[in-house]
Amino acid sequence: MKMVMKLHIKNFGCQMNKLDSSLVCSALVERGFELVETSEDADVILMNTCSVRQHAEERVLSHLGRLKHEKKSRPELVVGVIGCMAQRMGAELAEHEAVDLVAGPGQIAQIPDLIEEVLASKGTVVAVSEDIRVKGSDVERVGLDEFEMAYDSDANHIPGQAFVRVMRGCNNFCTYCIVPYVRGPEVSRKPADIIKQIRKLADGGVKQITLLGQTIDAYEYAEGGKIYRLGDLLEETSEIEGVEWIRFITSHPGKFDAGILEAMASLKKVTPYLHIPAQSGSDRILKAMNRRYTAEHYLSLIEKARQMVPGISIVSDFIVGFPGETEEDFEATVELVRKARFKNSFVFKYSPRVGTHCEKKLADDVSDEVKKERNIELLAVQNAISEEDNLKYLGATVKVLVEGLSKKPHLNKAENDDNPQLVGRTATDHIVVFNGPERLRASFADVKVIKTSALTLFGEID
Ligand code: 5AD
Ligand code: SF4
């Protein structure tokens, strides 16, 4: 290998992907790679990709188009495509002129070796799971578990915060979703491993732990005659010194049980925050999505959450323009958003994914124009709610975990204040922007809210 190889990782996906990128980064830095901020300076570029919507894949393909040209002037540049799109497309991606390495989410532990293989052979290397729905062998599972344990830095993340995977994969088979086909079946990690890892992170100064799972409320691990569930993990994590805030994402409304709410209500460190996607407010569409709950069930679930965990903020995802979605179905979704009063909602236009039930059986029959209109309308309804609900913070002092410098500096610059503009989040995950010294990064600050908007609270140090 060259003296010091420079590595650049681009991330296109969700938190799961960001975590994978961090693991891969830590492993490569341990092998002597140096992490660089821009792809122009890199000897190896890895793109950690997402397949959840067509748009995410298109962005990767357009980057690859650019890299194809860059490789003409720098033929020694190594380009790897990793993550969900690598698993979905496999050998097809390897045919792209820019690509030297293709590795799926189940192969992240092998990436350092695979890069060395590419460097030694100058050929293209492909490593993806052959039959993704078959649970990996014990050797593979142990390999992934060990790789996970080695992660003790947050090079790719926000200082003072860390993400810890509690399970991989998904067994839900929502009819639109590619995830079960690219991330494989559900496998929960051993509780003792998770706790050991969190201890290590807390010893290294991490204050906020976010437990990650595609359907985290389905976490289940049988050991010594006991079945460990998410509530048990929350309880054990709460006991770890140094950990101050605990989050968990993402919950499935069909799996959510009172045990989790009880844990949230009784454990002070667990933040009053729930990301629990509804996807639609129409029972007909929910059925076609194979979500296995009704709008009424969903609403009663969040009502219960609000009773048991006062002040809880609830966040949802929605897909608009699902096959067959009528104006009436969409109105039911708007109605649900009005009733639920989410803190915020992520709204996506339906995108057919190859191999899913929807793509095979249902016509993508809502026009892009209508999808766009519904997307805008739903966001407008949500925004009005967020704007109204955020007003209750006006004049209040909130506790904020500071992330660092705000990307939009000086929006809130007060006269005679030389401090930069910082950004952080409350326990309820509200974004707070305020002026303060940079040394506050990764620590808690009390901030008095002086202005609010739909997405941000603006304040000053109390
Ligand atoms: N089209 C559009 N949005 C999708 N999502 C998942 N699959 C699709 C798809 N095929 C959305 C869901 C999910 C979020 C991560 O992405 O709302 O909760
Ligand atoms: Fe994450 Fe799903 Fe996208 Fe994969 S396909 S990166 S699991 S959102």
CSV table of C-alpha atoms and ligand atoms in Angstrom, one decimal:
chain,number,residue,atom,x,y,z
A,1,MET,CA,0.0,0.0,0.0
A,2,LYS,CA,1.0,3.6,-0.7
A,3,MET,CA,2.5,5.5,2.3
A,4,VAL,CA,-0.7,7.2,3.7
A,5,MET,CA,-3.8,6.5,1.8
A,6,LYS,CA,-6.5,9.1,2.0
A,7,LEU,CA,-10.1,8.2,2.4
A,8,HIS,CA,-13.3,10.1,1.7
A,9,ILE,CA,-16.7,8.7,2.5
A,10,LYS,CA,-19.9,10.1,1.1
A,11,ASN,CA,-23.2,9.2,2.8
A,12,PHE,CA,-26.5,9.1,1.0
A,13,GLY,CA,-28.7,7.2,3.4
A,14,CYS,CA,-30.4,7.1,6.8
A,15,GLN,CA,-28.9,6.9,10.3
A,16,MET,CA,-28.2,3.2,9.8
A,17,ASN,CA,-26.0,4.1,6.8
A,18,LYS,CA,-24.2,6.9,8.8
A,19,LEU,CA,-23.4,4.4,11.5
A,20,ASP,CA,-22.1,1.9,8.9
A,21,SER,CA,-19.9,4.7,7.5
A,22,SER,CA,-18.5,5.5,11.0
A,23,LEU,CA,-17.7,1.8,11.5
A,24,VAL,CA,-16.0,1.6,8.2
A,25,CYS,CA,-14.1,4.8,8.8
A,26,SER,CA,-12.8,3.7,12.2
A,27,ALA,CA,-11.7,0.4,10.7
A,28,LEU,CA,-9.8,2.0,7.8
A,29,VAL,CA,-8.2,4.7,10.0
A,30,GLU,CA,-7.0,1.8,12.2
A,31,ARG,CA,-5.4,0.4,9.0
A,32,GLY,CA,-3.5,3.6,8.4
A,33,PHE,CA,-5.9,5.5,6.2
A,34,GLU,CA,-6.3,9.2,6.7
A,35,LEU,CA,-9.8,10.7,6.5
A,36,VAL,CA,-10.2,13.7,4.2
A,37,GLU,CA,-13.0,16.2,3.7
A,38,THR,CA,-13.1,16.4,0.0
A,39,SER,CA,-13.1,13.7,-2.7
A,40,GLU,CA,-10.5,15.6,-4.8
A,41,ASP,CA,-7.9,14.9,-2.1
A,42,ALA,CA,-8.8,11.2,-1.7
A,43,ASP,CA,-7.1,8.0,-3.0
A,44,VAL,CA,-10.1,6.0,-2.0
A,45,ILE,CA,-13.7,7.3,-2.3
A,46,LEU,CA,-16.5,5.2,-0.7
A,47,MET,CA,-20.2,6.0,-1.4
A,48,ASN,CA,-22.5,4.6,1.2
A,49,THR,CA,-25.8,4.4,-0.7
A,50,CYS,CA,-29.5,4.2,-0.1
A,51,SER,CA,-32.2,2.4,-2.2
A,52,VAL,CA,-35.3,3.6,-0.4
A,53,ARG,CA,-36.3,5.9,-3.2
A,54,GLN,CA,-35.3,6.2,-6.8
A,55,HIS,CA,-34.1,9.7,-6.3
A,56,ALA,CA,-31.4,8.5,-3.8
A,57,GLU,CA,-30.1,6.1,-6.4
A,58,GLU,CA,-30.1,8.7,-9.1
A,59,ARG,CA,-27.9,11.0,-7.0
A,60,VAL,CA,-25.4,8.2,-6.6
A,61,LEU,CA,-25.4,7.4,-10.3
A,62,SER,CA,-24.8,11.1,-11.2
A,63,HIS,CA,-21.8,11.2,-8.8
A,64,LEU,CA,-20.5,8.1,-10.4
A,65,GLY,CA,-20.8,9.8,-13.8
A,66,ARG,CA,-18.6,12.6,-12.5
A,67,LEU,CA,-16.1,10.2,-10.9
A,68,LYS,CA,-15.8,8.4,-14.3
A,69,HIS,CA,-14.3,11.6,-15.7
A,70,GLU,CA,-12.1,12.1,-12.6
A,71,LYS,CA,-10.7,8.6,-13.0
A,72,LYS,CA,-9.5,9.5,-16.6
A,73,SER,CA,-7.1,12.0,-15.1
A,74,ARG,CA,-6.4,9.9,-11.9
A,75,PRO,CA,-6.6,6.3,-12.9
A,76,GLU,CA,-5.2,5.1,-9.6
A,77,LEU,CA,-8.3,6.5,-7.7
A,78,VAL,CA,-10.3,3.7,-6.1
A,79,VAL,CA,-14.1,4.1,-6.0
A,80,GLY,CA,-16.3,1.8,-3.9
A,81,VAL,CA,-20.1,1.7,-3.7
A,82,ILE,CA,-21.3,0.3,-0.4
A,83,GLY,CA,-24.6,0.0,1.3
A,84,CYS,CA,-28.1,-0.7,0.2
A,85,MET,CA,-27.8,0.1,-3.5
A,86,ALA,CA,-24.7,-2.0,-3.7
A,87,GLN,CA,-26.7,-5.0,-2.3
A,88,ARG,CA,-29.6,-4.3,-4.6
A,89,MET,CA,-27.6,-4.0,-7.8
A,90,GLY,CA,-24.5,-6.1,-7.1
A,91,ALA,CA,-22.6,-7.1,-10.3
A,92,GLU,CA,-24.6,-4.6,-12.4
A,93,LEU,CA,-22.9,-1.7,-10.5
A,94,ALA,CA,-19.5,-3.3,-10.9
A,95,GLU,CA,-19.9,-2.8,-14.7
A,96,HIS,CA,-19.9,0.9,-14.3
A,97,GLU,CA,-16.6,2.3,-15.5
A,98,ALA,CA,-16.0,4.3,-12.3
A,99,VAL,CA,-16.6,1.4,-9.9
A,100,ASP,CA,-13.8,-0.7,-8.4
A,101,LEU,CA,-15.6,-2.1,-5.3
A,102,VAL,CA,-19.2,-3.1,-4.6
A,103,ALA,CA,-20.0,-4.2,-1.0
A,104,GLY,CA,-23.4,-4.6,0.7
A,105,PRO,CA,-24.5,-3.7,4.3
A,106,GLY,CA,-23.7,-7.3,5.3
A,107,GLN,CA,-20.1,-7.0,4.1
A,108,ILE,CA,-19.0,-3.9,5.9
A,109,ALA,CA,-16.7,-5.8,8.1
A,110,GLN,CA,-14.8,-7.0,5.1
A,111,ILE,CA,-14.3,-3.6,3.4
A,112,PRO,CA,-10.8,-2.9,4.6
A,113,ASP,CA,-9.7,-6.3,3.2
A,114,LEU,CA,-11.6,-5.8,0.0
A,115,ILE,CA,-10.0,-2.4,-0.6
A,116,GLU,CA,-6.6,-4.0,-0.2
A,117,GLU,CA,-7.7,-6.6,-2.7
A,118,VAL,CA,-8.7,-3.9,-5.2
A,119,LEU,CA,-5.3,-2.1,-4.7
A,120,ALA,CA,-3.4,-5.3,-5.1
A,121,SER,CA,-5.3,-6.7,-8.1
A,122,LYS,CA,-6.4,-3.5,-9.9
A,123,GLY,CA,-9.6,-5.4,-10.7
A,124,THR,CA,-13.2,-4.9,-9.6
A,125,VAL,CA,-14.3,-6.7,-6.5
A,126,VAL,CA,-17.9,-7.5,-5.7
A,127,ALA,CA,-19.1,-8.7,-2.2
A,128,VAL,CA,-22.8,-8.8,-1.6
A,129,SER,CA,-25.1,-11.3,0.2
A,130,GLU,CA,-26.2,-14.1,-2.3
A,131,ASP,CA,-29.5,-14.8,-0.7
A,132,ILE,CA,-30.4,-11.7,1.4
A,133,ARG,CA,-33.4,-13.2,3.1
A,134,VAL,CA,-31.5,-16.1,4.5
A,135,LYS,CA,-30.0,-15.2,7.9
A,136,GLY,CA,-26.2,-15.0,7.7
A,137,SER,CA,-24.1,-17.8,9.0
A,138,ASP,CA,-22.8,-17.6,12.6
A,139,VAL,CA,-19.4,-16.7,11.2
A,140,GLU,CA,-20.9,-13.7,9.4
A,141,ARG,CA,-23.0,-12.7,12.3
A,142,VAL,CA,-20.1,-12.8,14.7
A,143,GLY,CA,-18.0,-10.9,12.2
A,144,LEU,CA,-20.5,-8.1,12.1
A,145,ASP,CA,-20.9,-8.1,15.9
A,146,GLU,CA,-17.2,-7.9,16.4
A,147,PHE,CA,-16.9,-5.1,13.8
A,148,GLU,CA,-19.7,-3.2,15.6
A,149,MET,CA,-17.9,-3.5,18.9
A,150,ALA,CA,-14.7,-1.9,17.5
A,151,TYR,CA,-16.6,1.4,17.0
A,152,ASP,CA,-15.5,3.7,19.7
A,153,SER,CA,-15.1,7.0,17.9
A,154,ASP,CA,-17.7,9.3,16.5
A,155,ALA,CA,-15.5,10.6,13.7
A,156,ASN,CA,-18.5,10.9,11.4
A,157,HIS,CA,-21.0,12.1,13.9
A,158,ILE,CA,-21.8,14.9,16.2
A,159,PRO,CA,-19.4,15.3,19.2
A,160,GLY,CA,-20.8,13.9,22.4
A,161,GLN,CA,-23.4,11.8,20.6
A,162,ALA,CA,-23.3,8.2,19.3
A,163,PHE,CA,-25.5,5.8,17.6
A,164,VAL,CA,-25.7,2.1,18.6
A,165,ARG,CA,-27.3,-0.5,16.5
A,166,VAL,CA,-29.5,-2.9,18.5
A,167,MET,CA,-30.8,-4.8,15.6
A,168,ARG,CA,-30.2,-5.3,11.9
A,169,GLY,CA,-32.7,-5.9,9.1
A,170,CYS,CA,-36.5,-5.9,8.9
A,171,ASN,CA,-39.2,-8.6,8.7
A,172,ASN,CA,-42.2,-6.3,8.1
A,173,PHE,CA,-42.5,-6.4,4.3
A,174,CYS,CA,-44.4,-3.2,3.9
A,175,THR,CA,-45.4,-3.5,0.3
A,176,TYR,CA,-43.5,-0.4,-0.9
A,177,CYS,CA,-40.3,-1.0,0.9
A,178,ILE,CA,-36.9,-2.2,-0.3
A,179,VAL,CA,-35.3,-2.5,3.1
A,180,PRO,CA,-36.1,-6.2,3.8
A,181,TYR,CA,-34.5,-7.0,0.5
A,182,VAL,CA,-31.3,-5.0,1.0
A,183,ARG,CA,-30.8,-5.3,4.8
A,184,GLY,CA,-32.0,-8.8,5.2
A,185,PRO,CA,-34.0,-10.4,8.1
A,186,GLU,CA,-34.3,-9.1,11.6
A,187,VAL,CA,-31.4,-10.0,13.9
A,188,SER,CA,-31.3,-8.5,17.4
A,189,ARG,CA,-27.9,-8.0,19.0
A,190,LYS,CA,-27.0,-9.6,22.3
A,191,PRO,CA,-28.0,-7.2,25.2
A,192,ALA,CA,-24.6,-7.6,27.0
A,193,ASP,CA,-22.7,-6.5,23.8
A,194,ILE,CA,-24.9,-3.5,23.4
A,195,ILE,CA,-24.5,-2.4,27.0
A,196,LYS,CA,-20.7,-3.0,26.9
A,197,GLN,CA,-20.5,-0.9,23.8
A,198,ILE,CA,-22.5,2.0,25.3
A,199,ARG,CA,-20.3,1.8,28.5
A,200,LYS,CA,-17.3,2.2,26.3
A,201,LEU,CA,-18.8,5.2,24.4
A,202,ALA,CA,-19.9,6.8,27.7
A,203,ASP,CA,-16.3,6.4,29.1
A,204,GLY,CA,-15.2,8.2,26.0
A,205,GLY,CA,-17.4,11.2,26.8
A,206,VAL,CA,-20.6,10.4,24.9
A,207,LYS,CA,-23.6,11.9,26.5
A,208,GLN,CA,-26.4,11.0,24.2
A,209,ILE,CA,-27.0,7.5,22.9
A,210,THR,CA,-29.4,6.8,20.1
A,211,LEU,CA,-30.4,3.2,19.8
A,212,LEU,CA,-31.0,2.2,16.2
A,213,GLY,CA,-33.2,-0.4,14.6
A,214,GLN,CA,-35.4,-0.4,11.5
A,215,THR,CA,-38.3,-1.5,13.7
A,216,ILE,CA,-36.7,-1.0,17.1
A,217,ASP,CA,-39.8,-1.8,19.1
A,218,ALA,CA,-39.5,-5.4,17.7
A,219,TYR,CA,-36.2,-5.9,19.5
A,220,GLU,CA,-36.1,-9.3,21.1
A,221,TYR,CA,-33.3,-11.4,22.4
A,222,ALA,CA,-33.8,-14.7,24.3
A,223,GLU,CA,-31.1,-15.5,26.9
A,224,GLY,CA,-31.0,-17.4,30.1
A,225,GLY,CA,-34.7,-18.1,30.1
A,226,LYS,CA,-35.6,-14.4,29.8
A,227,ILE,CA,-36.7,-12.5,26.7
A,228,TYR,CA,-35.0,-9.0,26.5
A,229,ARG,CA,-37.1,-6.3,24.9
A,230,LEU,CA,-36.5,-2.6,24.1
A,231,GLY,CA,-37.8,-1.6,27.6
A,232,ASP,CA,-35.0,-3.8,29.2
A,233,LEU,CA,-32.4,-2.2,27.0
A,234,LEU,CA,-33.6,1.3,27.9
A,235,GLU,CA,-33.5,0.4,31.6
A,236,GLU,CA,-30.0,-1.0,31.4
A,237,THR,CA,-28.7,1.9,29.4
A,238,SER,CA,-30.2,4.3,31.9
A,239,GLU,CA,-28.0,2.8,34.6
A,240,ILE,CA,-24.8,3.7,32.7
A,241,GLU,CA,-22.9,6.6,34.2
A,242,GLY,CA,-22.1,9.4,31.8
A,243,VAL,CA,-25.1,8.7,29.6
A,244,GLU,CA,-27.5,11.5,30.0
A,245,TRP,CA,-30.0,11.3,27.2
A,246,ILE,CA,-31.2,8.2,25.4
A,247,ARG,CA,-33.2,8.1,22.2
A,248,PHE,CA,-34.4,5.2,20.1
A,249,ILE,CA,-35.4,5.2,16.4
A,250,THR,CA,-37.5,4.0,14.5
A,251,SER,CA,-40.7,2.5,16.0
A,252,HIS,CA,-43.4,0.6,14.1
A,253,PRO,CA,-47.0,1.3,15.3
A,254,GLY,CA,-47.9,-2.4,14.9
A,255,LYS,CA,-45.1,-3.5,17.3
A,256,PHE,CA,-45.3,-0.8,19.9
A,257,ASP,CA,-46.3,-2.0,23.4
A,258,ALA,CA,-47.1,-0.4,26.7
A,259,GLY,CA,-43.8,-1.7,28.1
A,260,ILE,CA,-41.9,0.8,26.1
A,261,LEU,CA,-44.1,3.7,27.2
A,262,GLU,CA,-43.7,2.5,30.8
A,263,ALA,CA,-39.9,2.6,30.4
A,264,MET,CA,-40.1,6.1,28.9
A,265,ALA,CA,-42.4,7.3,31.7
A,266,SER,CA,-40.2,5.9,34.5
A,267,LEU,CA,-36.7,6.4,33.2
A,268,LYS,CA,-35.5,10.0,33.4
A,269,LYS,CA,-32.7,9.6,30.9
A,270,VAL,CA,-35.0,8.4,28.1
A,271,THR,CA,-36.0,11.5,26.1
A,272,PRO,CA,-39.7,12.1,25.5
A,273,TYR,CA,-39.4,11.6,21.8
A,274,LEU,CA,-41.0,9.1,19.5
A,275,HIS,CA,-40.4,8.6,15.8
A,276,ILE,CA,-43.3,6.4,14.8
A,277,PRO,CA,-44.2,6.6,11.1
A,278,ALA,CA,-47.9,6.4,10.3
A,279,GLN,CA,-47.3,6.4,6.5
A,280,SER,CA,-51.0,7.1,5.7
A,281,GLY,CA,-54.3,8.0,7.4
A,282,SER,CA,-56.4,5.9,5.1
A,283,ASP,CA,-57.3,2.4,6.3
A,284,ARG,CA,-57.6,1.2,2.8
A,285,ILE,CA,-54.1,2.4,1.9
A,286,LEU,CA,-52.6,1.2,5.2
A,287,LYS,CA,-54.0,-2.3,4.3
A,288,ALA,CA,-52.5,-2.1,0.8
A,289,MET,CA,-49.2,-1.1,2.5
A,290,ASN,CA,-49.4,-4.1,4.7
A,291,ARG,CA,-48.9,-1.9,7.8
A,292,ARG,CA,-51.2,-4.0,10.0
A,293,TYR,CA,-52.9,-1.2,11.9
A,294,THR,CA,-55.7,1.3,11.3
A,295,ALA,CA,-55.7,5.1,11.6
A,296,GLU,CA,-57.8,4.7,14.8
A,297,HIS,CA,-55.3,2.3,16.4
A,298,TYR,CA,-52.5,4.7,15.5
A,299,LEU,CA,-54.3,7.7,17.0
A,300,SER,CA,-55.1,5.8,20.2
A,301,LEU,CA,-51.5,4.7,20.5
A,302,ILE,CA,-50.2,8.2,20.4
A,303,GLU,CA,-52.9,9.4,22.7
A,304,LYS,CA,-51.7,6.8,25.2
A,305,ALA,CA,-48.1,7.9,24.7
A,306,ARG,CA,-49.2,11.5,25.5
A,307,GLN,CA,-51.0,10.4,28.7
A,308,MET,CA,-48.1,8.3,29.9
A,309,VAL,CA,-45.2,10.5,28.9
A,310,PRO,CA,-46.3,14.2,29.4
A,311,GLY,CA,-44.7,16.6,26.9
A,312,ILE,CA,-43.7,13.8,24.5
A,313,SER,CA,-43.0,14.9,21.0
A,314,ILE,CA,-44.1,12.6,18.2
A,315,VAL,CA,-42.7,12.5,14.7
A,316,SER,CA,-44.1,10.7,11.7
A,317,ASP,CA,-43.3,9.7,8.1
A,318,PHE,CA,-45.8,9.7,5.3
A,319,ILE,CA,-45.9,8.4,1.7
A,320,VAL,CA,-48.1,10.4,-0.6
A,321,GLY,CA,-49.3,9.1,-4.0
A,322,PHE,CA,-49.2,5.4,-3.1
A,323,PRO,CA,-50.7,3.3,-5.9
A,324,GLY,CA,-54.5,3.8,-5.9
A,325,GLU,CA,-54.4,6.7,-3.5
A,326,THR,CA,-57.6,8.8,-4.1
A,327,GLU,CA,-58.4,12.3,-3.1
A,328,GLU,CA,-60.4,10.8,-0.2
A,329,ASP,CA,-57.5,8.6,1.0
A,330,PHE,CA,-55.3,11.7,0.9
A,331,GLU,CA,-57.8,13.7,2.9
A,332,ALA,CA,-57.8,10.9,5.5
A,333,THR,CA,-54.0,11.4,5.8
A,334,VAL,CA,-54.5,15.2,6.2
A,335,GLU,CA,-57.1,14.5,8.9
A,336,LEU,CA,-54.7,12.2,10.8
A,337,VAL,CA,-52.0,14.9,10.7
A,338,ARG,CA,-54.5,17.4,12.0
A,339,LYS,CA,-55.6,15.1,14.9
A,340,ALA,CA,-52.1,13.8,15.8
A,341,ARG,CA,-50.3,17.2,16.0
A,342,PHE,CA,-46.9,15.8,15.2
A,343,LYS,CA,-43.8,17.8,16.1
A,344,ASN,CA,-42.8,17.3,12.5
A,345,SER,CA,-43.5,15.0,9.6
A,346,PHE,CA,-41.3,13.7,6.9
A,347,VAL,CA,-43.3,13.4,3.7
A,348,PHE,CA,-42.2,11.4,0.7
A,349,LYS,CA,-43.6,10.9,-2.8
A,350,TYR,CA,-44.2,7.2,-3.5
A,351,SER,CA,-41.4,5.7,-5.6
A,352,PRO,CA,-41.7,2.2,-7.0
A,353,ARG,CA,-38.8,-0.1,-5.9
A,354,VAL,CA,-37.8,-3.1,-8.0
A,355,GLY,CA,-38.7,-6.4,-6.4
A,356,THR,CA,-41.2,-5.1,-3.9
A,357,HIS,CA,-44.8,-6.3,-3.8
A,358,CYS,CA,-46.0,-2.9,-5.0
A,359,GLU,CA,-43.7,-2.7,-7.9
A,360,LYS,CA,-44.7,-6.2,-9.0
A,361,LYS,CA,-48.5,-5.9,-8.5
A,362,LEU,CA,-49.6,-2.3,-8.3
A,363,ALA,CA,-49.5,0.4,-11.0
A,364,ASP,CA,-47.8,3.6,-10.0
A,365,ASP,CA,-51.0,5.4,-11.1
A,366,VAL,CA,-50.8,8.7,-9.2
A,367,SER,CA,-49.2,11.3,-11.5
A,368,ASP,CA,-46.0,13.0,-10.3
A,369,GLU,CA,-47.9,16.3,-10.4
A,370,VAL,CA,-50.5,15.1,-7.9
A,371,LYS,CA,-47.8,13.5,-5.7
A,372,LYS,CA,-46.1,16.9,-5.7
A,373,GLU,CA,-49.3,18.7,-4.8
A,374,ARG,CA,-50.1,16.3,-2.0
A,375,ASN,CA,-46.6,16.5,-0.7
A,376,ILE,CA,-46.8,20.3,-0.5
A,377,GLU,CA,-50.3,20.3,1.0
A,378,LEU,CA,-49.4,17.8,3.7
A,379,LEU,CA,-46.3,19.7,4.6
A,380,ALA,CA,-48.2,23.0,4.8
A,381,VAL,CA,-50.7,21.4,7.2
A,382,GLN,CA,-47.9,20.0,9.3
A,383,ASN,CA,-46.0,23.3,9.2
A,384,ALA,CA,-49.0,25.3,10.5
A,385,ILE,CA,-49.3,22.9,13.4
A,386,SER,CA,-45.5,23.0,14.2
A,387,GLU,CA,-45.6,26.8,14.1
A,388,GLU,CA,-48.5,27.0,16.4
A,389,ASP,CA,-47.2,24.3,18.8
A,390,ASN,CA,-43.7,25.8,19.0
A,391,LEU,CA,-45.2,29.1,20.3
A,392,LYS,CA,-45.7,27.4,23.7
A,393,TYR,CA,-41.9,27.5,24.0
A,394,LEU,CA,-41.7,31.3,23.8
A,395,GLY,CA,-40.2,32.7,26.9
A,396,ALA,CA,-39.4,29.2,28.3
A,397,THR,CA,-35.9,28.0,29.2
A,398,VAL,CA,-35.0,24.8,27.5
A,399,LYS,CA,-32.1,22.4,28.1
A,400,VAL,CA,-30.1,21.9,24.9
A,401,LEU,CA,-27.4,19.5,24.0
A,402,VAL,CA,-25.1,21.6,21.8
A,403,GLU,CA,-24.1,20.1,18.5
A,404,GLY,CA,-21.7,22.9,17.2
A,405,LEU,CA,-21.7,25.8,14.9
A,406,SER,CA,-24.9,26.5,13.1
A,407,LYS,CA,-24.7,26.1,9.3
A,408,LYS,CA,-26.4,29.4,8.8
A,409,PRO,CA,-24.3,31.8,10.8
A,410,HIS,CA,-25.3,35.1,12.3
A,411,LEU,CA,-29.1,34.7,11.7
A,412,ASN,CA,-29.6,35.5,15.3
A,413,LYS,CA,-26.6,37.7,16.1
A,414,ALA,CA,-27.3,40.1,18.8
A,415,GLU,CA,-25.6,43.4,19.1
A,416,ASN,CA,-22.3,43.4,21.1
A,417,ASP,CA,-22.1,39.6,21.0
A,418,ASP,CA,-19.0,38.2,19.5
A,419,ASN,CA,-20.0,34.6,20.1
A,420,PRO,CA,-20.7,32.5,17.1
A,421,GLN,CA,-24.2,31.0,16.4
A,422,LEU,CA,-24.6,27.5,17.8
A,423,VAL,CA,-27.1,24.8,17.2
A,424,GLY,CA,-28.4,22.1,19.4
A,425,ARG,CA,-31.4,20.0,20.2
A,426,THR,CA,-33.8,19.7,23.2
A,427,ALA,CA,-34.7,16.4,24.7
A,428,THR,CA,-37.9,16.5,22.5
A,429,ASP,CA,-35.6,17.0,19.5
A,430,HIS,CA,-36.5,20.6,18.8
A,431,ILE,CA,-33.7,22.4,17.0
A,432,VAL,CA,-32.5,25.5,19.0
A,433,VAL,CA,-30.2,28.2,17.5
A,434,PHE,CA,-28.5,30.7,19.8
A,435,ASN,CA,-25.3,32.6,20.2
A,436,GLY,CA,-22.7,31.1,22.5
A,437,PRO,CA,-19.1,30.2,22.9
A,438,GLU,CA,-17.9,27.2,20.8
A,439,ARG,CA,-16.6,25.4,23.8
A,440,LEU,CA,-20.2,24.6,24.7
A,441,ARG,CA,-20.1,22.0,21.9
A,442,ALA,CA,-21.1,18.5,23.2
A,443,SER,CA,-22.3,19.9,26.5
A,444,PHE,CA,-25.7,21.0,27.8
A,445,ALA,CA,-26.8,24.6,27.9
A,446,ASP,CA,-29.9,26.3,29.3
A,447,VAL,CA,-31.4,28.5,26.6
A,448,LYS,CA,-34.2,31.0,26.9
A,449,VAL,CA,-36.4,30.9,23.8
A,450,ILE,CA,-37.0,34.4,22.3
A,451,LYS,CA,-38.4,33.6,18.9
A,452,THR,CA,-40.0,30.5,17.3
A,453,SER,CA,-40.7,29.2,13.8
A,454,ALA,CA,-42.1,25.9,12.5
A,455,LEU,CA,-38.7,24.2,12.5
A,456,THR,CA,-36.5,26.1,14.8
A,457,LEU,CA,-36.5,27.8,18.2
A,458,PHE,CA,-34.2,30.8,18.6
A,459,GLY,CA,-32.9,31.7,21.9
A,460,GLU,CA,-30.2,33.2,24.2
A,461,ILE,CA,-28.2,31.6,26.9
A,462,ASP,CA,-30.1,31.9,30.2
B,1,5AD,N1,-41.3,5.4,-1.8
B,1,5AD,C1,-41.4,6.6,-1.0
B,1,5AD,N2,-41.1,6.6,0.3
B,1,5AD,C2,-40.7,5.5,0.8
B,1,5AD,N3,-40.3,5.2,2.1
B,1,5AD,C3,-40.0,3.9,2.2
B,1,5AD,N4,-40.1,3.3,1.0
B,1,5AD,C4,-40.6,4.2,0.1
B,1,5AD,C5,-40.9,4.3,-1.2
B,1,5AD,N5,-40.9,3.2,-2.0
B,1,5AD,C6,-40.4,6.2,3.2
B,1,5AD,C7,-41.2,5.7,4.4
B,1,5AD,C8,-40.2,5.4,5.4
B,1,5AD,C9,-39.1,6.4,5.1
B,1,5AD,C10,-37.7,6.0,5.6
B,1,5AD,O1,-39.0,6.4,3.7
B,1,5AD,O2,-42.0,6.8,4.8
B,1,5AD,O3,-40.7,5.6,6.7
B,2,SF4,FE1,-31.4,3.3,5.2
B,2,SF4,FE2,-33.3,2.0,4.0
B,2,SF4,FE3,-32.0,3.8,2.7
B,2,SF4,FE4,-30.9,1.5,3.3
B,2,SF4,S1,-32.6,1.8,2.0
B,2,SF4,S2,-30.0,3.5,3.5
B,2,SF4,S3,-31.8,1.1,5.3
B,2,SF4,S4,-33.3,4.2,4.4
